[in-house]
Amino acid sequence: MSRTDSVLGTVPGTTGGVVHRLNASNDSEFAEWMAARQGRLLRTAYLLTGDPHTAQDLVQSTLAKIYLRWDKISDRQHVDAYARAALVNEHRSLWRRPWHRREVVSEQLPEQAGPDASYDGRSSALWAYVQTLPPRQRAVVVLRYYEELTEAETAEVLGISVGTVKSQASRALATMRRGLADHPELSGKEDLS
Amino acid sequence: MSSQLERDLSRTLDEHATEATGAIELQDVRHHAHQLRRATQRRWATGLAAAAVLVVAVPAALLLPGDETTGPVDPSPTPTAVPDKLPEPTRTSAPDESVLAELPAGAGPNWPYLHEGQVQFSNGATAALPGGAAAVKTFVNYRGGWLVADDATATTTWYDNTGAAVRSGRGLSIVTSSDALRVGYLMADRAHLGDTTGMAEGEQTWPTPGVLDGLVGFVRDGLVVTAGGGDVRLLAWDGTTKAVAHLQAATASSDAADLVGGLVDHDQGAVVDLSTGRALWTEGWRPLAFSPDGHLLAAVPLADNGDPSELAILDARTGATVARTALVTNRIYLRGTPVWEDETHLLFVADSGPTPAEAILRMGTDSGLERATPPVAGGLTTDSAPYVLAAGR
């Protein structure tokens, strides 16, 4: 049982008690939006955290905050961008906790990559590298290469400068490129140049 | 997106994103929202109470949570109001079933802390913290005013003695020297260092690399240890930087002993002696805070996946365990970074269950654990922080 679970079990609401609710129209609208978007949010959260359970907690917390603000989000066209920013910010608050284990960059190619010359081997190596990136670099990588945001959009979501986005992405790619270069069987043509 | 590496990376992320599993029910979201709403309502009450006791008008300032925002500086010192007695917490007390209520009650914290929008000093003085105290991560008395790091907006704001914002910008790092005479903070991609009580003399500021995660603390020569991007550096007074060997991330430092604590890989912590450049020890502890004299180190296990299972006091130079106390098995959850009250006692904010409650606890080198404040309802959610300790040394 997670820490959150232990609390939820003692608070009215989980078994039909009184909880905060939007009016029927907005509640229905939120439910519809959530059903359509939670899959994407979960996938992004998983890439940010690398753990499906943490990702689920992250998305639930994010959705709860959006639920509370739903009445005030007048521009529904931008709610997806709002949700993405909220998700990243929520994740940031998690990894800033002082006891949170800080992921660090390794100079060694992760073991799970293995000497597999196929694309699968290269993909596994890249995923392993993503999981060892420092949180901010990882967020930049996910937003740039999964969410396919521009550098400016990424900067806006993370609240950092475009220059920082560039430098973070550059460092992440350089780390991966160096690691792959040590394993020619996993390297692409451009990596070796 | 131009290179093969970038294309492969994008494809890799697409593939692994499908590993996300589970589904979230609307009912759970509603319930979570309900918890957050209750916490927010408590914060509003806190803000209103703080506003009611403000005797000076607080100039309005538009603080954008982006680039640094500046305003005029009033150099005069701030007298803080000293009431006849320390006010009792006004928040609803935690129900008796809180495990915090079962701990022995000790003396109040000999360290400033925030409660109900008021900074409580050990001598009984109180002062309203400007800015509404919405989601304060940490704070410190600075030049007659306050430096406040706000978690909700990820910004730090310097308020003068009237409560007016002098300057604000992105950043959540506030560190103090062991003698509490110097403060370092991060604001809008610049590191600022100044004397706590300085008035006429200006601060020293330096641009910081984009990879900077935050300031960790002071070391002997007035250097601030910075960490980010997988490396650790010292930011010298002249603005130059140099790498700290052995560590891949820094988490604590001591200017008294010239030590830096941090991580050497995912599950190993270490302490490095800057005077020799050597790692003194490497163990499975995450360093959190050195004692003022640098002899002891508060740490938590790195093997824990989530909340720390215990809090330990180590010999800083050997890594030997001096004291330890179990946390999670006692349903006590460490919140924030502990601070050293004196050379032998730690203060830390703790949440507990089964009924959500929060209190400031004290742990000594004898492993003893006691309450330094009454437990109050709250905690356990990111948005609820009944107690916040001032930035530690």
XYZ file of C-alpha atoms in Angstrom:
586
model
C 0.000 0.000 0.000
C 1.430 3.339 -0.976
C 1.538 6.304 1.309
C -1.234 7.918 -0.668
C -3.328 4.805 -0.470
C -3.049 4.709 3.288
C -4.420 8.193 3.504
C -7.158 7.722 0.983
C -8.421 4.815 2.964
C -9.218 7.012 5.921
C -10.817 9.985 4.248
C -14.473 10.202 3.338
C -15.000 10.185 -0.366
C -13.577 6.898 -1.511
C -16.702 5.077 -0.504
C -19.216 7.572 -1.699
C -18.686 10.331 0.835
C -18.754 14.025 0.092
C -16.088 15.141 -2.336
C -15.521 18.292 -4.306
C -17.482 18.160 -7.564
C -17.962 20.441 -10.504
C -21.452 21.193 -11.689
C -22.952 18.445 -13.811
C -22.147 20.044 -17.125
C -18.523 20.790 -16.337
C -18.070 17.468 -14.579
C -19.266 15.665 -17.672
C -17.077 17.804 -19.881
C -14.037 17.122 -17.719
C -14.794 13.407 -17.701
C -14.925 13.384 -21.465
C -11.674 15.292 -21.787
C -9.974 13.109 -19.203
C -11.037 9.914 -20.922
C -9.605 11.156 -24.166
C -6.354 12.503 -22.787
C -5.317 10.383 -19.843
C -3.612 7.829 -22.045
C -1.314 10.417 -23.543
C -0.632 11.956 -20.147
C 0.180 8.545 -18.702
C 2.625 7.833 -21.496
C 4.380 11.156 -21.043
C 4.444 10.641 -17.279
C 5.932 7.185 -17.759
C 8.700 8.591 -19.915
C 9.388 11.220 -17.265
C 9.418 8.809 -14.346
C 10.292 5.411 -15.812
C 7.872 3.765 -13.410
C 4.242 3.005 -14.290
C 2.975 3.356 -10.721
C 4.719 6.664 -10.159
C 3.432 7.798 -13.526
C -0.114 6.936 -12.540
C 0.200 8.846 -9.259
C 1.661 11.782 -11.136
C -1.161 11.896 -13.659
C -3.846 11.505 -11.009
C -2.418 14.405 -9.060
C -2.204 16.484 -12.210
C -5.754 15.654 -13.232
C -7.002 16.574 -9.765
C -5.435 20.013 -10.059
C -6.941 20.500 -13.496
C -10.306 19.330 -12.168
C -10.192 22.019 -9.516
C -9.426 24.656 -12.133
C -11.703 23.352 -14.832
C -14.284 26.082 -14.271
C -11.615 28.681 -14.797
C -10.082 27.247 -17.925
C -12.106 29.224 -20.397
C -10.067 28.322 -23.431
C -10.641 24.605 -23.853
C -8.429 24.579 -26.925
C -5.424 25.145 -24.732
C -6.280 22.704 -22.009
C -3.986 20.023 -23.414
C -1.009 22.359 -23.251
C -2.064 23.393 -19.787
C -2.262 19.761 -18.711
C 1.166 19.010 -20.133
C 2.711 21.930 -18.280
C 0.927 20.923 -15.079
C 2.200 17.373 -15.438
C 5.795 18.488 -15.886
C 5.550 20.903 -12.983
C 4.080 18.220 -10.776
C 6.927 15.930 -11.733
C 9.412 18.678 -10.950
C 7.981 19.025 -7.466
C 8.525 15.304 -6.981
C 12.156 15.169 -7.973
C 12.978 18.276 -6.002
C 12.155 16.526 -2.766
C 15.447 16.363 -0.915
C 15.391 12.636 -0.330
C 14.464 11.812 -3.882
C 17.148 9.727 -5.449
C 18.872 11.876 -7.985
C 19.479 10.086 -11.223
C 22.939 10.761 -12.557
C 24.595 10.439 -15.896
C 26.773 7.418 -16.306
C 29.752 7.366 -18.564
C 29.269 3.646 -18.986
C 26.829 2.209 -21.450
C 24.036 0.687 -19.382
C 24.365 -3.063 -19.110
C 20.918 -3.803 -20.384
C 21.881 -2.474 -23.778
C 23.983 -5.555 -24.458
C 26.074 -6.195 -27.554
C 23.022 -6.436 -29.770
C 23.701 -5.095 -33.215
C 20.024 -4.793 -34.119
C 17.939 -1.690 -33.851
C 16.367 -3.177 -30.738
C 19.747 -3.088 -29.058
C 20.240 0.532 -29.985
C 16.734 1.395 -28.835
C 17.271 -0.366 -25.533
C 20.507 1.506 -25.035
C 18.862 4.831 -25.768
C 16.004 4.090 -23.370
C 18.461 3.074 -20.698
C 20.292 6.351 -21.207
C 17.075 8.336 -20.966
C 16.426 6.715 -17.616
C 19.770 7.841 -16.256
C 19.494 11.451 -17.382
C 19.179 14.125 -14.697
C 15.526 15.147 -14.290
C 15.663 18.395 -16.193
C 17.553 16.898 -19.120
C 15.114 14.054 -19.191
C 12.167 16.429 -19.234
C 13.710 18.337 -22.112
C 14.293 15.111 -24.031
C 10.727 13.894 -23.472
C 9.172 17.197 -24.455
C 11.375 17.644 -27.496
C 11.510 14.109 -28.850
C 8.264 12.565 -27.650
C 5.891 15.476 -27.349
C 7.698 17.041 -30.322
C 7.540 20.519 -28.886
C 9.714 23.246 -30.301
C 12.575 24.581 -28.257
C 10.514 27.659 -27.441
C 7.507 25.577 -26.382
C 9.715 23.340 -24.268
C 11.254 26.372 -22.617
C 7.830 27.731 -21.805
C 6.610 24.484 -20.271
C 9.729 24.066 -18.142
C 10.053 27.725 -17.275
C 13.607 27.947 -18.529
C 15.298 29.814 -21.332
C 15.538 28.533 -24.888
C 19.290 28.516 -24.441
C 18.947 26.199 -21.481
C 16.699 23.891 -23.489
C 19.348 23.777 -26.191
C 22.173 23.108 -23.781
C 20.212 20.446 -21.892
C 19.244 18.643 -25.086
C 22.762 18.957 -26.392
C 24.250 17.459 -23.255
C 21.772 14.600 -23.283
C 22.459 13.800 -26.921
C 26.204 14.115 -26.407
C 26.045 11.655 -23.542
C 24.156 9.161 -25.654
C 26.396 9.705 -28.646
C 29.528 9.098 -26.583
C 28.071 5.960 -25.082
C 27.000 4.587 -28.424
C 30.378 5.379 -29.932
C 31.947 2.995 -27.443
C 29.770 0.260 -28.917
C 30.182 0.459 -32.696
C 27.666 -2.320 -33.178
C 25.003 0.043 -31.801
C 26.171 3.188 -33.545
C 24.540 4.745 -36.551
C 26.510 6.399 -39.317
C 26.105 9.886 -37.895
C 27.163 8.789 -34.443
C 30.523 7.664 -35.710
C 31.248 10.801 -37.677
C 14.932 17.058 -35.829
C 17.872 16.288 -38.043
C 20.219 13.577 -36.874
C 19.778 9.848 -36.936
C 20.286 9.839 -33.181
C 17.415 12.249 -32.688
C 15.154 10.239 -34.958
C 16.039 7.019 -33.163
C 15.514 8.696 -29.826
C 12.074 9.847 -30.868
C 11.197 6.363 -32.088
C 12.548 4.831 -28.875
C 10.417 7.095 -26.743
C 7.336 6.299 -28.826
C 7.948 2.608 -28.304
C 8.593 2.726 -24.586
C 5.727 5.109 -23.894
C 3.393 2.214 -24.610
C 4.721 0.511 -21.478
C 2.624 2.929 -19.429
C -0.161 0.967 -17.851
C -3.194 1.470 -15.697
C -6.256 3.621 -15.861
C -7.365 6.435 -13.644
C -10.965 6.624 -12.527
C -12.832 9.900 -12.417
C -13.913 9.092 -8.882
C -10.278 8.950 -7.769
C -9.556 12.262 -9.441
C -12.535 13.855 -7.712
C -11.355 12.528 -4.402
C -7.813 13.744 -4.936
C -9.198 17.142 -5.925
C -11.224 17.187 -2.748
C -8.090 16.657 -0.674
C -6.290 19.419 -2.489
C -9.250 21.754 -2.071
C -9.268 21.200 1.684
C -5.559 21.928 1.868
C -5.973 25.066 -0.208
C -8.785 26.303 1.987
C -6.518 25.954 4.996
C -3.887 27.999 3.191
C -6.371 30.739 2.406
C -7.245 30.891 6.074
C -3.558 31.174 6.826
C -3.137 34.039 4.397
C -6.083 35.928 5.807
C -4.797 35.548 9.334
C -1.403 36.851 8.284
C -2.937 39.808 6.488
C -4.950 40.739 9.549
C -1.860 41.287 11.678
C 0.131 43.238 9.124
C 0.508 46.773 10.440
C 2.113 48.193 7.348
C 0.687 48.395 3.921
C 2.276 45.969 1.508
C 2.863 47.647 -1.826
C 1.434 45.644 -4.631
C 3.953 44.277 -7.029
C 3.411 42.386 -10.211
C 5.742 39.456 -9.934
C 5.961 37.471 -13.069
C 7.275 33.991 -12.475
C 9.828 34.388 -15.206
C 12.689 36.765 -15.472
C 13.955 38.610 -12.474
C 11.741 41.467 -11.390
C 13.189 44.298 -9.383
C 11.936 47.131 -7.244
C 13.387 49.750 -4.925
C 15.323 48.579 -1.883
C 14.697 50.028 1.532
C 17.955 49.589 3.439
C 16.555 50.173 6.907
C 16.444 47.224 9.288
C 13.210 45.592 10.345
C 12.192 45.405 13.973
C 10.119 42.308 14.474
C 7.147 42.332 16.770
C 7.820 40.571 20.062
C 4.627 39.436 21.742
C 4.337 38.652 25.412
C 4.212 34.953 24.753
C 4.563 32.504 21.951
C 1.154 32.148 20.308
C -0.445 28.770 20.278
C -1.002 27.241 16.872
C -4.467 28.103 15.683
C -4.773 25.230 13.253
C -7.049 22.442 14.259
C -5.123 19.942 16.298
C -4.531 16.556 14.812
C -6.779 13.827 16.076
C -5.389 11.665 18.830
C -4.824 8.733 16.512
C -1.930 10.597 14.866
C 1.293 8.786 15.684
C 2.894 12.189 16.170
C 0.641 12.772 19.145
C 2.149 9.714 20.807
C 5.672 11.143 20.765
C 6.927 12.912 23.887
C 6.598 16.681 23.744
C 9.855 18.600 24.006
C 10.812 22.258 23.999
C 9.866 24.456 21.073
C 12.258 24.652 18.134
C 15.341 26.759 18.686
C 15.180 27.607 15.023
C 12.782 29.865 13.125
C 9.842 28.194 11.466
C 6.747 29.212 9.586
C 3.318 28.360 10.903
C -0.016 29.909 9.983
C 1.744 32.543 7.892
C 3.810 33.699 10.863
C 7.506 33.141 11.358
C 8.005 31.929 14.909
C 11.334 32.702 16.551
C 12.730 30.817 19.523
C 12.546 33.939 21.706
C 8.816 34.169 21.168
C 8.953 36.885 18.559
C 6.817 36.522 15.485
C 6.741 38.190 12.123
C 4.389 37.877 9.196
C 6.038 36.367 6.167
C 5.222 38.473 3.096
C 3.847 37.031 -0.065
C 0.858 35.169 1.275
C 2.857 32.102 2.269
C 1.068 30.179 -0.445
C 3.494 27.309 -0.952
C 6.653 28.264 0.868
C 9.473 25.819 0.342
C 11.954 27.649 2.516
C 12.766 31.139 3.721
C 15.335 33.128 5.639
C 15.558 36.514 7.310
C 17.662 38.620 4.983
C 18.814 42.206 5.305
C 15.925 43.237 7.465
C 13.459 41.543 5.144
C 12.925 38.061 3.815
C 13.994 35.725 1.116
C 11.143 33.360 0.310
C 11.252 30.409 -2.075
C 7.803 29.536 -3.366
C 7.321 25.997 -4.591
C 4.149 26.725 -6.521
C 5.760 29.235 -8.837
C 9.333 27.941 -8.534
C 10.458 31.467 -7.741
C 12.404 33.154 -4.992
C 11.462 36.651 -3.887
C 13.388 39.114 -1.757
C 11.017 41.226 0.340
C 12.161 44.309 2.168
C 11.213 45.251 5.705
C 7.855 46.643 4.596
C 6.886 43.483 2.819
C 7.493 45.002 -0.601
C 9.141 42.798 -3.200
C 12.640 43.969 -4.017
C 13.412 41.341 -6.574
C 11.948 38.082 -7.783
C 12.889 35.395 -10.251
C 13.023 31.714 -10.908
C 14.930 29.630 -8.418
C 14.267 27.584 -5.310
C 17.652 27.493 -3.598
C 18.385 29.381 -0.397
C 21.451 28.363 1.626
C 23.077 29.836 4.712
C 26.572 29.612 6.149
C 27.110 27.729 9.412
C 27.462 31.003 11.322
C 24.238 32.229 9.697
C 25.993 35.386 8.568
C 25.942 34.713 4.868
C 23.167 33.723 2.527
C 23.275 32.382 -0.988
C 20.298 32.066 -3.267
C 19.433 31.376 -6.850
C 17.276 33.813 -8.772
C 16.683 34.018 -12.500
C 19.742 31.976 -13.476
C 22.027 34.033 -11.255
C 23.634 33.058 -7.983
C 23.443 35.782 -5.351
C 25.553 35.887 -2.219
C 25.339 38.449 0.523
C 25.749 39.072 4.223
C 22.597 38.387 6.179
C 22.631 41.761 7.880
C 24.420 43.762 5.205
C 22.810 46.984 4.255
C 24.969 49.368 2.306
C 27.217 46.830 0.655
C 25.803 45.098 -2.335
C 25.474 41.477 -3.106
C 27.798 39.534 -5.285
C 26.045 37.935 -8.194
C 27.141 35.649 -10.962
C 25.436 34.183 -13.954
C 25.073 30.457 -13.547
C 25.204 27.772 -16.178
C 21.898 26.619 -17.554
C 22.486 23.168 -16.164
C 22.514 24.418 -12.596
C 20.022 22.555 -10.430
C 20.558 24.678 -7.366
C 22.866 25.824 -4.645
C 23.848 23.231 -2.089
C 25.704 25.269 0.532
C 28.825 27.061 1.603
C 32.308 25.638 1.971
C 35.310 27.020 3.772
C 36.547 29.650 1.372
C 33.164 31.189 0.874
C 32.500 29.010 -2.128
C 29.063 27.734 -2.906
C 28.747 24.198 -4.088
C 26.568 23.868 -7.127
C 25.229 20.738 -8.697
C 23.502 19.986 -11.912
C 23.732 18.107 -15.139
C 25.421 15.201 -13.436
C 28.416 17.071 -12.108
C 29.393 19.054 -9.033
C 31.232 22.334 -9.033
C 32.423 25.005 -6.717
C 31.434 28.542 -7.565
C 34.239 30.750 -6.388
C 33.882 34.318 -5.230
C 35.608 35.460 -8.404
C 32.984 33.723 -10.482
C 35.185 30.879 -11.626
C 34.101 27.296 -11.196
C 35.950 24.081 -10.628
C 34.830 20.500 -10.455
C 34.554 18.519 -7.254
C 36.114 15.119 -7.782
C 34.347 11.877 -6.919
C 30.797 13.226 -6.727
C 28.164 13.189 -9.439
C 25.692 15.195 -7.390
C 26.107 17.266 -4.230
C 23.487 17.242 -1.506
C 25.133 18.891 1.534
C 28.186 20.925 2.454
C 30.029 22.226 5.497
C 31.987 25.456 5.532
C 33.231 24.680 9.054
C 34.854 21.388 8.056
C 35.257 22.035 4.323
C 33.302 18.929 3.405
C 30.919 18.164 0.594
C 28.452 15.285 0.719
C 26.748 13.822 -2.282
C 26.232 10.855 -4.521
C 28.791 8.846 -6.404
C 26.234 6.736 -8.238
C 22.636 5.665 -7.924
C 22.902 3.994 -4.555
C 26.124 5.208 -3.000
C 26.698 8.409 -1.101
C 30.029 9.899 -0.114
C 31.705 12.735 1.721
C 34.635 14.519 0.113
C 37.216 16.508 2.073
C 37.901 19.571 -0.040
C 41.168 20.292 1.774
C 42.641 17.082 0.373
C 40.301 16.375 -2.499
C 39.794 12.848 -1.202
C 36.607 10.934 -0.606
C 36.466 10.120 3.095
C 33.899 7.365 2.797
C 31.358 5.848 0.468
C 28.231 4.188 1.831
C 24.573 3.755 1.000
C 23.528 7.003 2.667
C 22.242 10.173 1.112
C 23.866 13.121 2.922
C 21.281 15.744 3.917
C 22.881 18.280 6.270
C 26.154 18.695 8.160
C 26.078 19.842 11.766
C 27.269 23.440 12.315
C 30.775 22.287 13.277
C 30.857 19.740 10.470
C 31.430 16.790 12.775
C 28.094 15.086 12.147
C 25.936 14.467 9.138
C 22.212 13.821 8.836
C 21.482 11.191 6.209
C 18.805 8.853 4.885
C 19.224 5.481 3.158
C 19.667 5.626 -0.592
C 18.194 2.167 -1.027
C 14.738 3.391 -0.064
C 12.376 3.717 -2.947
C 10.190 6.561 -1.825
C 9.949 7.927 1.679
C 13.065 7.373 3.805
C 12.821 4.358 6.075
C 14.996 5.989 8.691
C 16.895 9.120 9.595
C 20.474 8.722 10.717
C 23.168 10.864 12.258
C 26.592 9.850 10.993
C 30.136 10.743 11.867
C 30.829 13.054 8.958
C 34.450 11.971 8.482
C 34.038 8.209 8.880
C 30.432 7.529 7.927
C 29.977 5.583 11.163
C 26.436 5.605 12.479
C 26.056 7.722 15.596
C 22.274 7.538 15.883
C 19.342 6.384 13.843
C 15.578 6.389 14.141
C 13.016 4.461 12.125
C 10.534 6.552 10.172
C 8.267 4.726 7.722
C 7.686 1.719 9.947
C 6.419 4.194 12.529
C 4.310 5.890 9.879
C 6.448 9.008 10.097
C 7.355 10.608 6.783
C 10.212 13.045 6.449
C 9.228 16.260 4.730
C 11.903 18.629 3.483
C 15.498 18.792 4.615
C 16.374 18.541 8.325
C 18.184 21.451 9.937
C 20.604 21.344 12.837
C 19.225 23.075 15.898
C 22.598 22.811 17.638
C 25.597 20.504 17.470
C 23.664 17.461 18.679
C 20.043 17.918 17.658
C 18.232 17.810 14.359
C 14.887 19.379 13.589
C 12.713 18.128 10.781
C 9.146 18.443 9.606
C 7.301 15.138 9.566
C 3.973 13.961 8.213
C 2.220 11.017 9.713
C -0.734 8.739 9.362
C -3.199 7.194 9.659
C -4.883 10.555 10.069
C -2.907 13.207 8.154
C -0.956 15.330 10.610
C 2.275 17.239 10.659
C 4.705 18.417 13.314
C 8.280 19.521 13.755
C 10.250 16.725 15.399
C 13.603 16.710 17.151
C 16.129 13.908 16.957
C 19.233 13.828 19.126
C 22.528 12.002 18.914
C 21.042 9.603 21.478
C 18.495 8.541 18.815
C 15.737 10.070 20.913
C 12.747 11.434 19.068
C 10.330 14.040 20.394
C 7.860 16.633 19.216
C 9.047 20.220 19.084
C 5.610 21.494 18.041
C 2.088 20.190 18.501
C 0.850 18.004 15.669
C -1.683 19.738 13.493
C -3.976 18.420 10.827
C -2.562 18.519 7.344
C 0.469 17.340 5.521
C 0.708 14.340 3.224
C -0.138 16.354 0.135
C 2.203 18.589 -1.773
C -0.057 21.584 -1.292
C -0.348 21.345 2.437
C 2.547 22.439 4.646
C 1.486 23.513 8.137
C 5.119 23.888 9.188
C 8.154 25.092 7.235
C 11.592 25.398 8.803
C 13.800 28.337 7.898
C 16.670 27.552 5.544
C 19.210 25.380 7.322
C 22.919 25.792 7.713
